[in-house]
Backbone atoms as SQL, in Angstrom:
CREATE TABLE atoms (id INTEGER PRIMARY KEY, chain TEXT, resi INTEGER, resn TEXT, atom TEXT, x REAL, y REAL, z REAL);
INSERT INTO atoms VALUES
  (1, 'A', 1, 'MET', 'N', 86.390, 117.187, 69.738),
  (2, 'A', 1, 'MET', 'CA', 86.868, 115.903, 69.252),
  (3, 'A', 1, 'MET', 'C', 86.707, 114.864, 70.355),
  (4, 'A', 2, 'GLU', 'N', 86.204, 113.723, 70.010),
  (5, 'A', 2, 'GLU', 'CA', 85.933, 112.672, 70.993),
  (6, 'A', 2, 'GLU', 'C', 87.210, 111.912, 71.343),
  (7, 'A', 3, 'ASP', 'N', 87.419, 111.668, 72.635),
  (8, 'A', 3, 'ASP', 'CA', 88.569, 110.914, 73.115),
  (9, 'A', 3, 'ASP', 'C', 88.266, 109.423, 72.966),
  (10, 'A', 4, 'MET', 'N', 89.110, 108.717, 72.241),
  (11, 'A', 4, 'MET', 'CA', 88.867, 107.309, 71.938),
  (12, 'A', 4, 'MET', 'C', 89.207, 106.376, 73.099),
  (13, 'A', 5, 'GLY', 'N', 90.142, 106.744, 73.957),
  (14, 'A', 5, 'GLY', 'CA', 90.534, 105.860, 75.044),
  (15, 'A', 5, 'GLY', 'C', 91.443, 104.743, 74.546),
  (16, 'A', 6, 'MET', 'N', 91.666, 103.761, 75.409),
  (17, 'A', 6, 'MET', 'CA', 92.549, 102.650, 75.068),
  (18, 'A', 6, 'MET', 'C', 91.737, 101.440, 74.630),
  (19, 'A', 7, 'THR', 'N', 92.351, 100.658, 73.777),
  (20, 'A', 7, 'THR', 'CA', 91.751, 99.378, 73.418),
  (21, 'A', 7, 'THR', 'C', 92.038, 98.385, 74.546),
  (22, 'A', 8, 'ASP', 'N', 91.364, 97.249, 74.509),
  (23, 'A', 8, 'ASP', 'CA', 91.625, 96.209, 75.506),
  (24, 'A', 8, 'ASP', 'C', 93.078, 95.761, 75.457),
  (25, 'A', 9, 'ASN', 'N', 93.619, 95.612, 74.249),
  (26, 'A', 9, 'ASN', 'CA', 95.011, 95.175, 74.118),
  (27, 'A', 9, 'ASN', 'C', 95.982, 96.208, 74.666),
  (28, 'A', 10, 'GLN', 'N', 95.704, 97.495, 74.445),
  (29, 'A', 10, 'GLN', 'CA', 96.559, 98.544, 74.991),
  (30, 'A', 10, 'GLN', 'C', 96.515, 98.527, 76.517),
  (31, 'A', 11, 'TRP', 'N', 95.324, 98.356, 77.072),
  (32, 'A', 11, 'TRP', 'CA', 95.162, 98.315, 78.519),
  (33, 'A', 11, 'TRP', 'C', 95.921, 97.130, 79.111),
  (34, 'A', 12, 'LYS', 'N', 95.779, 95.956, 78.478),
  (35, 'A', 12, 'LYS', 'CA', 96.469, 94.763, 78.968),
  (36, 'A', 12, 'LYS', 'C', 97.983, 94.936, 78.859),
  (37, 'A', 13, 'ASP', 'N', 98.458, 95.551, 77.787),
  (38, 'A', 13, 'ASP', 'CA', 99.885, 95.800, 77.631),
  (39, 'A', 13, 'ASP', 'C', 100.385, 96.732, 78.726),
  (40, 'A', 14, 'ASN', 'N', 99.589, 97.754, 79.038),
  (41, 'A', 14, 'ASN', 'CA', 99.925, 98.680, 80.119),
  (42, 'A', 14, 'ASN', 'C', 100.024, 97.925, 81.444),
  (43, 'A', 15, 'LEU', 'N', 99.069, 97.054, 81.705),
  (44, 'A', 15, 'LEU', 'CA', 99.087, 96.280, 82.950),
  (45, 'A', 15, 'LEU', 'C', 100.290, 95.337, 83.005),
  (46, 'A', 16, 'ARG', 'N', 100.633, 94.732, 81.868),
  (47, 'A', 16, 'ARG', 'CA', 101.809, 93.852, 81.828),
  (48, 'A', 16, 'ARG', 'C', 103.071, 94.640, 82.184),
  (49, 'A', 17, 'GLY', 'N', 103.185, 95.842, 81.648),
  (50, 'A', 17, 'GLY', 'CA', 104.340, 96.692, 81.961),
  (51, 'A', 17, 'GLY', 'C', 104.406, 97.032, 83.433),
  (52, 'A', 18, 'GLN', 'N', 103.257, 97.361, 84.016),
  (53, 'A', 18, 'GLN', 'CA', 103.229, 97.674, 85.443),
  (54, 'A', 18, 'GLN', 'C', 103.591, 96.452, 86.282),
  (55, 'A', 19, 'LEU', 'N', 103.072, 95.280, 85.892),
  (56, 'A', 19, 'LEU', 'CA', 103.383, 94.049, 86.613),
  (57, 'A', 19, 'LEU', 'C', 104.885, 93.772, 86.569),
  (58, 'A', 20, 'GLU', 'N', 105.501, 93.936, 85.399),
  (59, 'A', 20, 'GLU', 'CA', 106.944, 93.735, 85.279),
  (60, 'A', 20, 'GLU', 'C', 107.708, 94.691, 86.187),
  (61, 'A', 21, 'ASN', 'N', 107.280, 95.947, 86.253),
  (62, 'A', 21, 'ASN', 'CA', 107.938, 96.913, 87.139),
  (63, 'A', 21, 'ASN', 'C', 107.870, 96.465, 88.590),
  (64, 'A', 22, 'TRP', 'N', 106.695, 96.016, 89.022),
  (65, 'A', 22, 'TRP', 'CA', 106.546, 95.603, 90.415),
  (66, 'A', 22, 'TRP', 'C', 107.279, 94.301, 90.696),
  (67, 'A', 23, 'GLU', 'N', 107.388, 93.423, 89.708),
  (68, 'A', 23, 'GLU', 'CA', 108.192, 92.212, 89.885),
  (69, 'A', 23, 'GLU', 'C', 109.661, 92.580, 90.036),
  (70, 'A', 24, 'ASP', 'N', 110.117, 93.584, 89.287),
  (71, 'A', 24, 'ASP', 'CA', 111.496, 94.072, 89.443),
  (72, 'A', 24, 'ASP', 'C', 111.724, 94.599, 90.849),
  (73, 'A', 25, 'VAL', 'N', 110.782, 95.387, 91.353),
  (74, 'A', 25, 'VAL', 'CA', 110.893, 95.930, 92.712),
  (75, 'A', 25, 'VAL', 'C', 110.950, 94.779, 93.719),
  (76, 'A', 26, 'GLU', 'N', 110.094, 93.800, 93.533),
  (77, 'A', 26, 'GLU', 'CA', 110.066, 92.640, 94.432),
  (78, 'A', 26, 'GLU', 'C', 111.424, 91.934, 94.453),
  (79, 'A', 27, 'GLU', 'N', 112.017, 91.720, 93.277),
  (80, 'A', 27, 'GLU', 'CA', 113.325, 91.066, 93.194),
  (81, 'A', 27, 'GLU', 'C', 114.413, 91.904, 93.874),
  (82, 'A', 28, 'LEU', 'N', 114.378, 93.204, 93.662),
  (83, 'A', 28, 'LEU', 'CA', 115.363, 94.074, 94.309),
  (84, 'A', 28, 'LEU', 'C', 115.259, 93.981, 95.830),
  (85, 'A', 29, 'LEU', 'N', 114.030, 93.985, 96.329),
  (86, 'A', 29, 'LEU', 'CA', 113.846, 93.899, 97.782),
  (87, 'A', 29, 'LEU', 'C', 114.285, 92.545, 98.323),
  (88, 'A', 30, 'LYS', 'N', 113.986, 91.482, 97.602),
  (89, 'A', 30, 'LYS', 'CA', 114.394, 90.137, 98.041),
  (90, 'A', 30, 'LYS', 'C', 115.911, 90.011, 98.094),
  (91, 'A', 31, 'SER', 'N', 116.600, 90.733, 97.211),
  (92, 'A', 31, 'SER', 'CA', 118.057, 90.649, 97.186),
  (93, 'A', 31, 'SER', 'C', 118.711, 91.702, 98.073),
  (94, 'A', 32, 'GLY', 'N', 117.895, 92.426, 98.844),
  (95, 'A', 32, 'GLY', 'CA', 118.431, 93.393, 99.794),
  (96, 'A', 32, 'GLY', 'C', 118.816, 94.732, 99.203),
  (97, 'A', 33, 'LYS', 'N', 118.409, 95.004, 97.983),
  (98, 'A', 33, 'LYS', 'CA', 118.759, 96.255, 97.312),
  (99, 'A', 33, 'LYS', 'C', 117.648, 97.286, 97.511),
  (100, 'A', 34, 'THR', 'N', 117.486, 97.683, 98.758),
  (101, 'A', 34, 'THR', 'CA', 116.394, 98.579, 99.132),
  (102, 'A', 34, 'THR', 'C', 116.460, 99.928, 98.438),
  (103, 'A', 35, 'GLU', 'N', 117.633, 100.524, 98.383),
  (104, 'A', 35, 'GLU', 'CA', 117.760, 101.854, 97.757),
  (105, 'A', 35, 'GLU', 'C', 117.384, 101.801, 96.284),
  (106, 'A', 36, 'GLU', 'N', 117.820, 100.756, 95.584),
  (107, 'A', 36, 'GLU', 'CA', 117.475, 100.616, 94.167),
  (108, 'A', 36, 'GLU', 'C', 115.971, 100.409, 93.996),
  (109, 'A', 37, 'ALA', 'N', 115.380, 99.640, 94.903),
  (110, 'A', 37, 'ALA', 'CA', 113.936, 99.410, 94.855),
  (111, 'A', 37, 'ALA', 'C', 113.176, 100.710, 95.068),
  (112, 'A', 38, 'LEU', 'N', 113.619, 101.513, 96.021),
  (113, 'A', 38, 'LEU', 'CA', 112.950, 102.785, 96.288),
  (114, 'A', 38, 'LEU', 'C', 113.052, 103.728, 95.093),
  (115, 'A', 39, 'LYS', 'N', 114.192, 103.728, 94.416),
  (116, 'A', 39, 'LYS', 'CA', 114.347, 104.556, 93.219),
  (117, 'A', 39, 'LYS', 'C', 113.388, 104.101, 92.125),
  (118, 'A', 40, 'LYS', 'N', 113.262, 102.795, 91.965),
  (119, 'A', 40, 'LYS', 'CA', 112.348, 102.251, 90.948),
  (120, 'A', 40, 'LYS', 'C', 110.908, 102.618, 91.296),
  (121, 'A', 41, 'ILE', 'N', 110.560, 102.531, 92.568),
  (122, 'A', 41, 'ILE', 'CA', 109.205, 102.897, 93.000),
  (123, 'A', 41, 'ILE', 'C', 108.933, 104.362, 92.677),
  (124, 'A', 42, 'GLU', 'N', 109.900, 105.233, 92.915),
  (125, 'A', 42, 'GLU', 'CA', 109.722, 106.660, 92.603),
  (126, 'A', 42, 'GLU', 'C', 109.491, 106.870, 91.112),
  (127, 'A', 43, 'ARG', 'N', 110.233, 106.138, 90.267),
  (128, 'A', 43, 'ARG', 'CA', 110.031, 106.249, 88.812),
  (129, 'A', 43, 'ARG', 'C', 108.640, 105.759, 88.414),
  (130, 'A', 44, 'ILE', 'N', 108.200, 104.666, 89.011),
  (131, 'A', 44, 'ILE', 'CA', 106.861, 104.138, 88.721),
  (132, 'A', 44, 'ILE', 'C', 105.801, 105.161, 89.123),
  (133, 'A', 45, 'LYS', 'N', 105.935, 105.721, 90.317),
  (134, 'A', 45, 'LYS', 'CA', 104.970, 106.714, 90.792),
  (135, 'A', 45, 'LYS', 'C', 104.943, 107.942, 89.898),
  (136, 'A', 46, 'ALA', 'N', 106.123, 108.399, 89.450),
  (137, 'A', 46, 'ALA', 'CA', 106.193, 109.567, 88.572),
  (138, 'A', 46, 'ALA', 'C', 105.498, 109.284, 87.246),
  (139, 'A', 47, 'ARG', 'N', 105.702, 108.084, 86.694),
  (140, 'A', 47, 'ARG', 'CA', 105.073, 107.709, 85.426),
  (141, 'A', 47, 'ARG', 'C', 103.558, 107.648, 85.572),
  (142, 'A', 48, 'ILE', 'N', 103.085, 107.077, 86.677),
  (143, 'A', 48, 'ILE', 'CA', 101.639, 107.005, 86.916),
  (144, 'A', 48, 'ILE', 'C', 101.066, 108.402, 87.082),
  (145, 'A', 49, 'THR', 'N', 101.726, 109.239, 87.861),
  (146, 'A', 49, 'THR', 'CA', 101.258, 110.603, 88.081),
  (147, 'A', 49, 'THR', 'C', 101.171, 111.374, 86.765),
  (148, 'A', 50, 'LYS', 'N', 102.209, 111.235, 85.929),
  (149, 'A', 50, 'LYS', 'CA', 102.204, 111.918, 84.629),
  (150, 'A', 50, 'LYS', 'C', 101.049, 111.408, 83.774),
  (151, 'A', 51, 'GLY', 'N', 100.794, 110.114, 83.800),
  (152, 'A', 51, 'GLY', 'CA', 99.686, 109.553, 83.042),
  (153, 'A', 51, 'GLY', 'C', 98.336, 110.054, 83.507),
  (154, 'A', 52, 'LEU', 'N', 98.208, 110.290, 84.786),
  (155, 'A', 52, 'LEU', 'CA', 96.937, 110.802, 85.324),
  (156, 'A', 52, 'LEU', 'C', 96.720, 112.262, 84.969),
  (157, 'A', 53, 'GLU', 'N', 97.805, 113.007, 84.738),
  (158, 'A', 53, 'GLU', 'CA', 97.693, 114.430, 84.413),
  (159, 'A', 53, 'GLU', 'C', 97.367, 114.665, 82.940),
  (160, 'A', 54, 'ASP', 'N', 97.674, 113.694, 82.072),
  (161, 'A', 54, 'ASP', 'CA', 97.421, 113.868, 80.632),
  (162, 'A', 54, 'ASP', 'C', 95.961, 113.821, 80.290);
């Protein structure tokens, strides 16, 4: 069975989600919430890693 991949809109939506995550991390760091930012980074990395394994 052929793998269809993502549409352009799906890809852009994925990128928007990633951008929002990194903007959240940026805001946490600006407000001095380093531990919360590091936790968010770990969640982002785990999600990316899981996506690469599928």
